[in-house]
mmCIF file of C-alpha atoms and ligand atoms in Angstrom:
data_model
loop_
_atom_site.group_PDB
_atom_site.id
_atom_site.type_symbol
_atom_site.label_atom_id
_atom_site.label_comp_id
_atom_site.label_asym_id
_atom_site.label_seq_id
_atom_site.Cartn_x
_atom_site.Cartn_y
_atom_site.Cartn_z
ATOM 1 C CA UNK A 1 0.000 0.000 0.000
ATOM 2 C CA UNK A 2 2.845 2.402 0.873
ATOM 3 C CA UNK A 3 4.485 1.551 -2.452
ATOM 4 C CA UNK A 4 1.455 2.693 -4.391
ATOM 5 C CA UNK A 5 1.531 6.216 -2.991
ATOM 6 C CA UNK A 6 4.055 7.640 -5.495
ATOM 7 C CA UNK A 7 1.829 6.355 -8.271
ATOM 8 C CA UNK A 8 -1.355 7.702 -6.773
ATOM 9 C CA UNK A 9 0.055 11.096 -5.879
ATOM 10 C CA UNK A 10 -0.035 12.545 -9.423
ATOM 11 C CA UNK A 11 -3.549 11.161 -9.826
ATOM 12 C CA UNK A 12 -4.665 12.888 -6.677
ATOM 13 C CA UNK A 13 -3.213 16.161 -7.962
ATOM 14 C CA UNK A 14 -5.116 15.725 -11.237
ATOM 15 C CA UNK A 15 -8.330 15.064 -9.364
ATOM 16 C CA UNK A 16 -7.781 18.090 -7.199
ATOM 17 C CA UNK A 17 -7.019 20.440 -10.110
ATOM 18 C CA UNK A 18 -10.121 19.249 -11.955
ATOM 19 C CA UNK A 19 -12.015 20.351 -8.862
ATOM 20 C CA UNK A 20 -10.515 23.832 -9.275
ATOM 21 C CA UNK A 21 -12.819 26.548 -10.376
ATOM 22 C CA UNK A 22 -12.822 27.217 -14.118
ATOM 23 C CA UNK A 23 -11.673 30.823 -14.413
ATOM 24 C CA UNK A 24 -11.382 32.940 -17.537
ATOM 25 C CA UNK A 25 -9.640 36.244 -18.078
ATOM 26 C CA UNK A 26 -8.652 37.927 -21.378
ATOM 27 C CA UNK A 27 -5.496 36.350 -22.841
ATOM 28 C CA UNK A 28 -4.478 39.467 -24.757
ATOM 29 C CA UNK A 29 -3.837 42.756 -22.936
ATOM 30 C CA UNK A 30 -6.869 44.979 -22.495
ATOM 31 C CA UNK A 31 -6.225 48.486 -23.804
ATOM 32 C CA UNK A 32 -7.988 51.222 -21.844
ATOM 33 C CA UNK A 33 -8.001 54.952 -22.507
ATOM 34 C CA UNK A 34 -6.680 57.281 -19.826
ATOM 35 C CA UNK A 35 -9.553 58.930 -17.936
ATOM 36 C CA UNK A 36 -12.166 56.462 -19.203
ATOM 37 C CA UNK A 37 -13.690 53.376 -17.606
ATOM 38 C CA UNK A 38 -12.469 49.843 -18.228
ATOM 39 C CA UNK A 39 -13.898 46.388 -17.551
ATOM 40 C CA UNK A 40 -11.431 43.741 -16.434
ATOM 41 C CA UNK A 41 -13.260 40.566 -17.356
ATOM 42 C CA UNK A 42 -13.069 37.566 -15.075
ATOM 43 C CA UNK A 43 -15.631 34.816 -15.283
ATOM 44 C CA UNK A 44 -16.002 31.508 -13.514
ATOM 45 C CA UNK A 45 -18.171 28.482 -13.977
ATOM 46 C CA UNK A 46 -21.002 28.840 -11.406
ATOM 47 C CA UNK A 47 -22.380 25.338 -11.864
ATOM 48 C CA UNK A 48 -22.537 22.949 -8.924
ATOM 49 C CA UNK A 49 -23.581 23.734 -5.397
ATOM 50 C CA UNK A 50 -23.211 27.473 -5.542
ATOM 51 C CA UNK A 51 -23.992 29.672 -2.569
ATOM 52 C CA UNK A 52 -23.372 33.406 -2.960
ATOM 53 C CA UNK A 53 -22.572 33.905 0.716
ATOM 54 C CA UNK A 54 -19.709 31.393 0.272
ATOM 55 C CA UNK A 55 -18.248 33.392 -2.611
ATOM 56 C CA UNK A 56 -15.001 35.334 -2.233
ATOM 57 C CA UNK A 57 -13.685 37.586 -4.990
ATOM 58 C CA UNK A 58 -10.323 39.325 -4.694
ATOM 59 C CA UNK A 59 -8.756 41.584 -7.249
ATOM 60 C CA UNK A 60 -5.169 42.529 -6.585
ATOM 61 C CA UNK A 61 -2.102 43.956 -8.332
ATOM 62 C CA UNK A 62 -0.081 40.956 -9.469
ATOM 63 C CA UNK A 63 3.330 42.450 -8.651
ATOM 64 C CA UNK A 64 2.746 44.195 -5.329
ATOM 65 C CA UNK A 65 -0.223 42.098 -4.111
ATOM 66 C CA UNK A 66 -1.924 45.333 -3.144
ATOM 67 C CA UNK A 67 -5.703 45.007 -2.864
ATOM 68 C CA UNK A 68 -7.759 46.511 -5.647
ATOM 69 C CA UNK A 69 -11.168 45.191 -4.590
ATOM 70 C CA UNK A 70 -12.455 42.491 -2.199
ATOM 71 C CA UNK A 71 -15.824 40.860 -1.807
ATOM 72 C CA UNK A 72 -16.882 38.315 0.787
ATOM 73 C CA UNK A 73 -19.769 37.534 3.142
ATOM 74 C CA UNK A 74 -22.059 38.806 0.363
ATOM 75 C CA UNK A 75 -20.662 42.350 0.349
ATOM 76 C CA UNK A 76 -17.774 44.566 -0.766
ATOM 77 C CA UNK A 77 -14.937 44.683 1.759
ATOM 78 C CA UNK A 78 -12.904 47.778 1.076
ATOM 79 C CA UNK A 79 -11.096 48.377 4.369
ATOM 80 C CA UNK A 80 -7.730 47.232 2.960
ATOM 81 C CA UNK A 81 -8.196 48.698 -0.522
ATOM 82 C CA UNK A 82 -5.048 50.383 -1.874
ATOM 83 C CA UNK A 83 -5.355 54.177 -1.811
ATOM 84 C CA UNK A 84 -5.300 54.848 -5.530
ATOM 85 C CA UNK A 85 -8.389 52.723 -6.126
ATOM 86 C CA UNK A 86 -10.764 54.431 -3.687
ATOM 87 C CA UNK A 87 -14.158 55.086 -5.315
ATOM 88 C CA UNK A 88 -12.925 53.745 -8.644
ATOM 89 C CA UNK A 89 -13.837 50.055 -8.451
ATOM 90 C CA UNK A 90 -16.971 47.951 -8.415
ATOM 91 C CA UNK A 91 -18.138 44.454 -9.185
ATOM 92 C CA UNK A 92 -21.338 43.657 -11.034
ATOM 93 C CA UNK A 93 -23.204 42.311 -7.984
ATOM 94 C CA UNK A 94 -26.281 41.112 -9.851
ATOM 95 C CA UNK A 95 -24.085 39.037 -12.160
ATOM 96 C CA UNK A 96 -21.907 37.350 -9.524
ATOM 97 C CA UNK A 97 -24.274 34.410 -9.237
ATOM 98 C CA UNK A 98 -24.006 33.806 -12.978
ATOM 99 C CA UNK A 99 -20.205 33.650 -12.721
ATOM 100 C CA UNK A 100 -19.269 37.225 -13.664
ATOM 101 C CA UNK A 101 -16.556 38.471 -11.271
ATOM 102 C CA UNK A 102 -15.430 41.247 -13.649
ATOM 103 C CA UNK A 103 -14.103 44.480 -12.216
ATOM 104 C CA UNK A 104 -15.267 47.892 -13.361
ATOM 105 C CA UNK A 105 -12.350 50.317 -13.044
ATOM 106 C CA UNK A 106 -13.379 53.939 -13.448
ATOM 107 C CA UNK A 107 -11.266 56.916 -14.531
ATOM 108 C CA UNK A 108 -8.277 54.819 -15.618
ATOM 109 C CA UNK A 109 -4.908 56.280 -14.591
ATOM 110 C CA UNK A 110 -1.439 55.756 -16.054
ATOM 111 C CA UNK A 111 -0.447 54.067 -12.771
ATOM 112 C CA UNK A 112 -3.090 51.368 -13.472
ATOM 113 C CA UNK A 113 -0.948 50.099 -16.371
ATOM 114 C CA UNK A 114 0.118 46.574 -15.432
ATOM 115 C CA UNK A 115 -1.004 43.126 -14.378
ATOM 116 C CA UNK A 116 -4.134 42.400 -12.304
ATOM 117 C CA UNK A 117 -4.995 39.101 -10.635
ATOM 118 C CA UNK A 118 -8.535 37.863 -10.200
ATOM 119 C CA UNK A 119 -8.979 35.346 -7.371
ATOM 120 C CA UNK A 120 -12.302 33.568 -6.908
ATOM 121 C CA UNK A 121 -13.204 30.977 -4.299
ATOM 122 C CA UNK A 122 -16.440 29.197 -3.581
ATOM 123 C CA UNK A 123 -15.518 25.938 -1.955
ATOM 124 C CA UNK A 124 -12.985 25.437 -4.736
ATOM 125 C CA UNK A 125 -10.846 28.302 -5.907
ATOM 126 C CA UNK A 126 -8.646 29.588 -8.696
ATOM 127 C CA UNK A 127 -6.836 32.715 -9.801
ATOM 128 C CA UNK A 128 -5.730 34.200 -13.104
ATOM 129 C CA UNK A 129 -3.813 37.273 -14.195
ATOM 130 C CA UNK A 130 -4.439 39.705 -17.014
ATOM 131 C CA UNK A 131 -2.695 42.728 -18.407
ATOM 132 C CA UNK A 132 -4.162 46.224 -18.579
ATOM 133 C CA UNK A 133 -2.459 48.623 -20.997
ATOM 134 C CA UNK A 134 -3.291 52.288 -20.601
ATOM 135 C CA UNK A 135 -3.185 54.541 -23.630
ATOM 136 C CA UNK A 136 -3.632 58.241 -24.230
ATOM 137 C CA UNK A 137 -3.652 59.891 -27.657
ATOM 138 C CA UNK A 138 -1.076 62.608 -28.382
ATOM 139 C CA UNK A 139 -2.082 66.127 -29.372
ATOM 140 C CA UNK A 140 -1.528 67.004 -33.024
ATOM 141 C CA UNK A 141 2.191 67.703 -33.471
ATOM 142 C CA UNK A 142 3.297 71.265 -34.164
ATOM 143 C CA UNK A 143 6.526 72.118 -35.958
ATOM 144 C CA UNK A 144 8.389 75.356 -35.376
ATOM 145 C CA UNK A 145 11.620 76.702 -36.837
ATOM 146 C CA UNK A 146 14.366 78.541 -34.988
ATOM 147 C CA UNK A 147 15.606 81.015 -36.154
ATOM 148 C CA UNK A 148 12.839 81.742 -38.663
ATOM 149 C CA UNK A 149 14.021 84.932 -40.319
ATOM 150 C CA UNK A 150 17.175 86.335 -41.904
ATOM 151 C CA UNK A 151 18.100 82.893 -43.166
ATOM 152 C CA UNK A 152 20.827 82.438 -45.730
ATOM 153 C CA UNK A 153 21.527 79.230 -47.634
ATOM 154 C CA UNK A 154 24.124 77.314 -45.664
ATOM 155 C CA UNK A 155 22.851 78.423 -42.246
ATOM 156 C CA UNK A 156 21.691 75.764 -39.771
ATOM 157 C CA UNK A 157 18.125 75.871 -38.449
ATOM 158 C CA UNK A 158 16.504 73.826 -35.676
ATOM 159 C CA UNK A 159 13.120 72.362 -36.521
ATOM 160 C CA UNK A 160 11.184 71.401 -33.377
ATOM 161 C CA UNK A 161 8.279 69.002 -33.389
ATOM 162 C CA UNK A 162 6.175 68.991 -30.218
ATOM 163 C CA UNK A 163 3.140 67.070 -28.972
ATOM 164 C CA UNK A 164 1.833 66.371 -25.491
ATOM 165 C CA UNK A 165 -0.541 64.385 -23.287
ATOM 166 C CA UNK A 166 0.144 60.920 -24.688
ATOM 167 C CA UNK A 167 0.972 57.440 -23.424
ATOM 168 C CA UNK A 168 3.013 55.331 -23.913
ATOM 169 C CA UNK A 169 6.098 57.087 -25.332
ATOM 170 C CA UNK A 170 5.741 58.262 -28.910
ATOM 171 C CA UNK A 171 7.723 57.172 -31.935
ATOM 172 C CA UNK A 172 9.023 60.173 -33.843
ATOM 173 C CA UNK A 173 10.222 60.088 -37.435
ATOM 174 C CA UNK A 174 11.471 62.978 -39.571
ATOM 175 C CA UNK A 175 11.233 62.767 -43.347
ATOM 176 C CA UNK A 176 12.252 65.027 -46.194
ATOM 177 C CA UNK A 177 10.032 65.909 -49.188
ATOM 178 C CA UNK A 178 11.045 62.655 -50.890
ATOM 179 C CA UNK A 179 9.859 60.590 -47.897
ATOM 180 C CA UNK A 180 13.395 59.618 -46.902
ATOM 181 C CA UNK A 181 13.997 59.033 -43.196
ATOM 182 C CA UNK A 182 16.252 61.579 -41.540
ATOM 183 C CA UNK A 183 17.984 60.166 -38.509
ATOM 184 C CA UNK A 184 21.150 62.268 -38.295
ATOM 185 C CA UNK A 185 21.071 65.356 -36.079
ATOM 186 C CA UNK A 186 17.760 64.417 -34.468
ATOM 187 C CA UNK A 187 17.366 64.741 -30.695
ATOM 188 C CA UNK A 188 14.137 63.502 -29.133
ATOM 189 C CA UNK A 189 13.135 63.903 -25.498
ATOM 190 C CA UNK A 190 10.032 62.629 -23.754
ATOM 191 C CA UNK A 191 9.103 63.926 -20.330
ATOM 192 C CA UNK A 192 6.275 62.638 -18.139
ATOM 193 C CA UNK A 193 4.059 65.001 -16.134
ATOM 194 C CA UNK A 194 2.749 64.118 -12.659
ATOM 195 C CA UNK A 195 -0.108 62.125 -14.210
ATOM 196 C CA UNK A 196 2.415 60.087 -16.206
ATOM 197 C CA UNK A 197 1.457 61.559 -19.595
ATOM 198 C CA UNK A 198 4.358 62.310 -21.930
ATOM 199 C CA UNK A 199 5.318 65.534 -23.648
ATOM 200 C CA UNK A 200 7.478 64.889 -26.687
ATOM 201 C CA UNK A 201 9.917 67.266 -28.303
ATOM 202 C CA UNK A 202 12.076 66.260 -31.253
ATOM 203 C CA UNK A 203 14.613 68.639 -32.749
ATOM 204 C CA UNK A 204 16.052 68.230 -36.239
ATOM 205 C CA UNK A 205 19.032 70.337 -37.283
ATOM 206 C CA UNK A 206 19.239 71.007 -41.022
ATOM 207 C CA UNK A 207 21.186 73.244 -43.339
ATOM 208 C CA UNK A 208 18.991 75.847 -45.039
ATOM 209 C CA UNK A 209 18.107 75.116 -48.618
ATOM 210 C CA UNK A 210 15.335 77.241 -50.144
ATOM 211 C CA UNK A 211 12.082 75.393 -50.905
ATOM 212 C CA UNK A 212 12.824 72.345 -48.772
ATOM 213 C CA UNK A 213 10.107 70.541 -46.825
ATOM 214 C CA UNK A 214 10.492 68.508 -43.631
ATOM 215 C CA UNK A 215 7.812 66.364 -42.067
ATOM 216 C CA UNK A 216 7.548 65.155 -38.490
ATOM 217 C CA UNK A 217 5.545 61.942 -38.040
ATOM 218 C CA UNK A 218 4.591 61.124 -34.466
ATOM 219 C CA UNK A 219 2.831 57.906 -33.592
ATOM 220 C CA UNK A 220 1.322 56.094 -30.645
ATOM 221 C CA UNK A 221 2.008 52.447 -31.421
ATOM 222 C CA UNK A 222 -0.495 51.130 -28.853
ATOM 223 C CA UNK A 223 -3.377 53.127 -30.363
ATOM 224 C CA UNK A 224 -1.968 52.768 -33.910
ATOM 225 C CA UNK A 225 -2.505 56.494 -34.288
ATOM 226 C CA UNK A 226 -0.248 58.853 -36.192
ATOM 227 C CA UNK A 227 -0.127 62.624 -36.420
ATOM 228 C CA UNK A 228 2.102 64.660 -38.640
ATOM 229 C CA UNK A 229 3.114 68.220 -39.329
ATOM 230 C CA UNK A 230 5.517 69.715 -41.813
ATOM 231 C CA UNK A 231 7.404 72.887 -42.445
ATOM 232 C CA UNK A 232 8.648 74.321 -45.727
ATOM 233 C CA UNK A 233 11.652 76.575 -45.734
ATOM 234 C CA UNK A 234 10.351 78.839 -48.510
ATOM 235 C CA UNK A 235 11.769 81.807 -50.410
ATOM 236 C CA UNK A 236 10.003 83.984 -47.844
ATOM 237 C CA UNK A 237 11.801 82.394 -44.939
ATOM 238 C CA UNK A 238 15.056 82.892 -46.792
ATOM 239 C CA UNK A 239 14.183 86.576 -47.303
ATOM 240 C CA UNK A 240 17.566 88.229 -47.237
ATOM 241 C CA UNK A 241 19.286 86.240 -50.004
ATOM 242 C CA UNK A 242 16.271 86.719 -52.325
ATOM 243 C CA UNK A 243 16.308 90.512 -51.841
ATOM 244 C CA UNK A 244 20.070 90.497 -52.271
ATOM 245 C CA UNK A 245 19.685 88.593 -55.521
ATOM 246 C CA UNK A 246 17.273 91.182 -56.967
ATOM 247 C CA UNK A 247 19.446 94.046 -55.746
ATOM 248 C CA UNK A 248 22.430 92.419 -57.435
ATOM 249 C CA UNK A 249 20.523 91.871 -60.675
ATOM 250 C CA UNK A 250 19.223 95.453 -60.530
ATOM 251 C CA UNK A 251 22.670 96.848 -59.960
ATOM 252 C CA UNK A 252 24.094 94.742 -62.759
ATOM 253 C CA UNK A 253 21.422 95.995 -65.186
ATOM 254 C CA UNK A 254 22.109 99.626 -64.142
ATOM 255 C CA UNK A 255 25.822 99.115 -64.551
ATOM 256 C CA UNK A 256 25.348 97.560 -67.970
ATOM 257 C CA UNK A 257 23.105 100.447 -69.075
ATOM 258 C CA UNK A 258 25.666 102.904 -67.762
ATOM 259 C CA UNK A 259 28.464 101.144 -69.644
ATOM 260 C CA UNK A 260 26.426 101.101 -72.863
ATOM 261 C CA UNK A 261 25.641 104.817 -72.465
ATOM 262 C CA UNK A 262 29.274 105.547 -71.745
ATOM 263 C CA UNK A 263 30.359 103.552 -74.769
ATOM 264 C CA UNK A 264 27.940 105.452 -77.005
ATOM 265 C CA UNK A 265 29.144 108.772 -75.649
ATOM 266 C CA UNK A 266 32.759 107.710 -76.079
ATOM 267 C CA UNK A 267 32.181 106.562 -79.648
ATOM 268 C CA UNK A 268 30.583 109.850 -80.514
ATOM 269 C CA UNK A 269 33.409 111.720 -78.800
ATOM 270 C CA UNK A 270 36.029 109.616 -80.619
ATOM 271 C CA UNK A 271 34.247 110.176 -83.954
ATOM 272 C CA UNK A 272 34.080 113.904 -83.260
ATOM 273 C CA UNK A 273 37.712 114.140 -82.262
ATOM 274 C CA UNK A 274 38.713 112.124 -85.344
ATOM 275 C CA UNK A 275 36.777 114.472 -87.572
ATOM 276 C CA UNK A 276 38.359 117.442 -85.823
ATOM 277 C CA UNK A 277 41.751 115.865 -86.353
ATOM 278 C CA UNK A 278 40.909 115.272 -89.983
ATOM 279 C CA UNK A 279 39.853 118.861 -90.303
ATOM 280 C CA UNK A 280 43.037 119.988 -88.585
ATOM 281 C CA UNK A 281 45.120 117.769 -90.873
ATOM 282 C CA UNK A 282 43.242 119.132 -93.868
ATOM 283 C CA UNK A 283 44.010 122.656 -92.715
ATOM 284 C CA UNK A 284 47.629 121.605 -92.212
ATOM 285 C CA UNK A 285 47.759 120.249 -95.716
ATOM 286 C CA UNK A 286 46.136 123.402 -97.045
ATOM 287 C CA UNK A 287 48.546 125.635 -95.148
ATOM 288 C CA UNK A 288 51.491 123.519 -96.286
ATOM 289 C CA UNK A 289 50.287 123.728 -99.855
ATOM 290 C CA UNK A 290 49.711 127.415 -99.591
ATOM 291 C CA UNK A 291 53.192 127.705 -98.255
HETATM 292 C C1 NAG B 301 -15.807 41.091 -21.540
HETATM 293 O O1 NAG B 301 -16.575 39.939 -21.781
HETATM 294 C C2 NAG B 301 -17.716 40.178 -22.590
HETATM 295 C C3 NAG B 301 -18.530 38.895 -22.628
HETATM 296 O O2 NAG B 301 -17.704 37.795 -22.849
HETATM 297 C C4 NAG B 301 -17.241 40.638 -23.956
HETATM 298 O O3 NAG B 301 -18.347 40.937 -24.777
HETATM 299 C C5 NAG B 301 -16.406 41.897 -23.792
HETATM 300 O O4 NAG B 301 -15.907 42.280 -25.044
HETATM 301 C C6 NAG B 301 -15.286 41.651 -22.846
HETATM 302 N N1 NAG B 301 -14.625 42.928 -22.598
HETATM 303 C C7 NAG B 301 -13.291 43.054 -22.535
HETATM 304 C C8 NAG B 301 -12.772 44.436 -22.283
HETATM 305 O O5 NAG B 301 -12.534 42.106 -22.648
HETATM 306 C C1 NAG B 302 -19.909 41.139 -16.681
HETATM 307 O O1 NAG B 302 -20.977 42.052 -16.601
HETATM 308 C C2 NAG B 302 -20.763 43.330 -17.141
HETATM 309 C C3 NAG B 302 -21.993 44.194 -16.888
HETATM 310 O O2 NAG B 302 -23.124 43.649 -17.465
HETATM 311 C C4 NAG B 302 -20.480 43.177 -18.625
HETATM 312 O O3 NAG B 302 -20.205 44.449 -19.170
HETATM 313 C C5 NAG B 302 -19.296 42.263 -18.809
HETATM 314 O O4 NAG B 302 -19.059 42.064 -20.193
HETATM 315 C C6 NAG B 302 -19.551 40.932 -18.146
HETATM 316 N N1 NAG B 302 -18.373 40.124 -18.274
HETATM 317 C C7 NAG B 302 -18.401 38.863 -18.645
HETATM 318 C C8 NAG B 302 -17.111 38.140 -18.736
HETATM 319 O O5 NAG B 302 -19.457 38.317 -18.913
HETATM 320 C C1 NAG B 303 -25.761 29.587 1.825
HETATM 321 O O1 NAG B 303 -24.870 29.673 2.937
HETATM 322 C C2 NAG B 303 -25.454 30.263 4.097
HETATM 323 C C3 NAG B 303 -24.369 30.455 5.136
HETATM 324 O O2 NAG B 303 -23.353 29.506 5.002
HETATM 325 C C4 NAG B 303 -26.597 29.376 4.600
HETATM 326 O O3 NAG B 303 -27.216 29.968 5.712
HETATM 327 C C5 NAG B 303 -27.596 29.236 3.456
HETATM 328 O O4 NAG B 303 -28.602 28.335 3.861
HETATM 329 C C6 NAG B 303 -26.927 28.678 2.201
HETATM 330 N N1 NAG B 303 -27.880 28.734 1.123
HETATM 331 C C7 NAG B 303 -28.000 27.721 0.259
HETATM 332 C C8 NAG B 303 -29.020 27.908 -0.821
HETATM 333 O O5 NAG B 303 -27.325 26.713 0.333
HETATM 334 C C1 NAG B 304 -14.771 58.647 -2.163
HETATM 335 O O1 NAG B 304 -16.149 59.023 -2.071
HETATM 336 C C2 NAG B 304 -16.498 59.436 -0.771
HETATM 337 C C3 NAG B 304 -18.018 59.651 -0.766
HETATM 338 O O2 NAG B 304 -18.474 60.209 -1.953
HETATM 339 C C4 NAG B 304 -15.740 60.687 -0.412
HETATM 340 O O3 NAG B 304 -16.075 61.111 0.913
HETATM 341 C C5 NAG B 304 -14.243 60.394 -0.483
HETATM 342 O O4 NAG B 304 -13.502 61.575 -0.261
HETATM 343 C C6 NAG B 304 -13.895 59.831 -1.857
HETATM 344 N N1 NAG B 304 -12.496 59.434 -1.843
HETATM 345 C C7 NAG B 304 -11.673 59.726 -2.844
HETATM 346 C C8 NAG B 304 -10.261 59.285 -2.677
HETATM 347 O O5 NAG B 304 -12.038 60.328 -3.831
HETATM 348 C C1 NAG B 305 11.672 54.923 -42.118
HETATM 349 O O1 NAG B 305 11.584 54.459 -40.816
HETATM 350 C C2 NAG B 305 10.399 53.724 -40.566
HETATM 351 C C3 NAG B 305 10.343 53.430 -39.092
HETATM 352 O O2 NAG B 305 11.588 53.214 -38.561
HETATM 353 C C4 NAG B 305 10.403 52.463 -41.391
HETATM 354 O O3 NAG B 305 9.237 51.732 -41.173
HETATM 355 C C5 NAG B 305 10.499 52.857 -42.835
HETATM 356 O O4 NAG B 305 10.617 51.707 -43.630
HETATM 357 C C6 NAG B 305 11.700 53.757 -43.078
HETATM 358 N N1 NAG B 305 11.635 54.249 -44.431
HETATM 359 C C7 NAG B 305 12.719 54.411 -45.192
HETATM 360 C C8 NAG B 305 12.482 54.943 -46.573
HETATM 361 O O5 NAG B 305 13.833 54.121 -44.772
HETATM 362 C C1 NAG B 306 24.608 67.186 -38.933
HETATM 363 O O1 NAG B 306 25.256 68.315 -38.350
HETATM 364 C C2 NAG B 306 26.626 68.417 -38.671
HETATM 365 C C3 NAG B 306 27.167 69.656 -37.995
HETATM 366 O O2 NAG B 306 26.513 69.907 -36.817
HETATM 367 C C4 NAG B 306 26.819 68.520 -40.181
HETATM 368 O O3 NAG B 306 28.190 68.521 -40.490
HETATM 369 C C5 NAG B 306 26.137 67.348 -40.870
HETATM 370 O O4 NAG B 306 26.184 67.530 -42.280
HETATM 371 C C6 NAG B 306 24.692 67.252 -40.440
HETATM 372 N N1 NAG B 306 24.079 66.078 -41.037
HETATM 373 C C7 NAG B 306 22.970 66.178 -41.755
HETATM 374 C C8 NAG B 306 22.472 64.895 -42.322
HETATM 375 O O5 NAG B 306 22.368 67.230 -41.911
#
């Protein structure tokens, strides 16, 4: 009989685990929007001798084991609820008896991002963990240029692309007019505010070339959302060289006209002086002859 125990032991375990409660939570992470409400689904099989006053439901943070919501003796038990969850959680009491132990989490915060464990017991028990991913959309990006006047070709300008209020961190990509990725001379910083939402600022340094366009593409990979903004360094931005060009052309035209006028005057003068000389020579000849 003693020798049989090692053989029976795994069988006993199997029997016991088949007596475990069937528990279901989402297998893929649940994405919830910051500030909105989320339902963390957890359902169990209520068949068999089920008595609501024997039911215990615990929701806790998987990592820290801090209590999110507790229910036993037929009522919510919130004495040991972690601070951040006060007034933000509830169970669907009318649906408990049909096996719905889902948690309603109101006004989702960035700090809620993470793993939650649902524990249910009613004679038998089980627990399961699920992931909550919090997302917040970024504002539309805005691109500014510094400096933005008195630009000459060859100068360096800083193009800044900014957006705020998003989560998780953004992916920022700069492209030129031909859609080529620009990765050199790009500095991107992302800073979280006290709510955990990020402000993004990406700076691209480029050499001024008139009529060049740069686009900033900013995306939130969790929400699969993208915003973009672009800036064109136009002839207007590059004001000084354009004016200088026209001044130069104008001056050149004036100079040319002046030269032409001068040439005409000179030619006339030369002609006149030649004729005078001829006349003088003629007189010379005459005087010589007369002599
Ligand atoms: C929760 O479960 C219900 C019923 O199975 C389903 O319709 C709903 O989409 C689920 N919600 C989430 C956030 O998983
Ligand atoms: C539990 O009940 C709530 C409220 O009716 C519902 O939104 C949710 O989808 C239910 N969850 C499951 C897993 O049935
Ligand atoms: C449920 O449990 C309570 C307390 O254990 C008991 O008084 C009640 O009779 C039970 N109800 C059923 C339907 O078994
Ligand atoms: C929760 O709600 C109660 C009653 O409305 C209120 O007195 C308490 O200050 C609230 N707690 C938090 C943390 O909001
Ligand atoms: C630009 O970068 C993005 C993201 O890194 C990539 O998906 C894309 O293929 C790149 N495009 C080019 C033209 O290199
Ligand atoms: C990056 O900046 C350096 C000088 O700061 C410059 O020499 C280089 O050409 C720039 N690269 C690009 C791709 O603009």
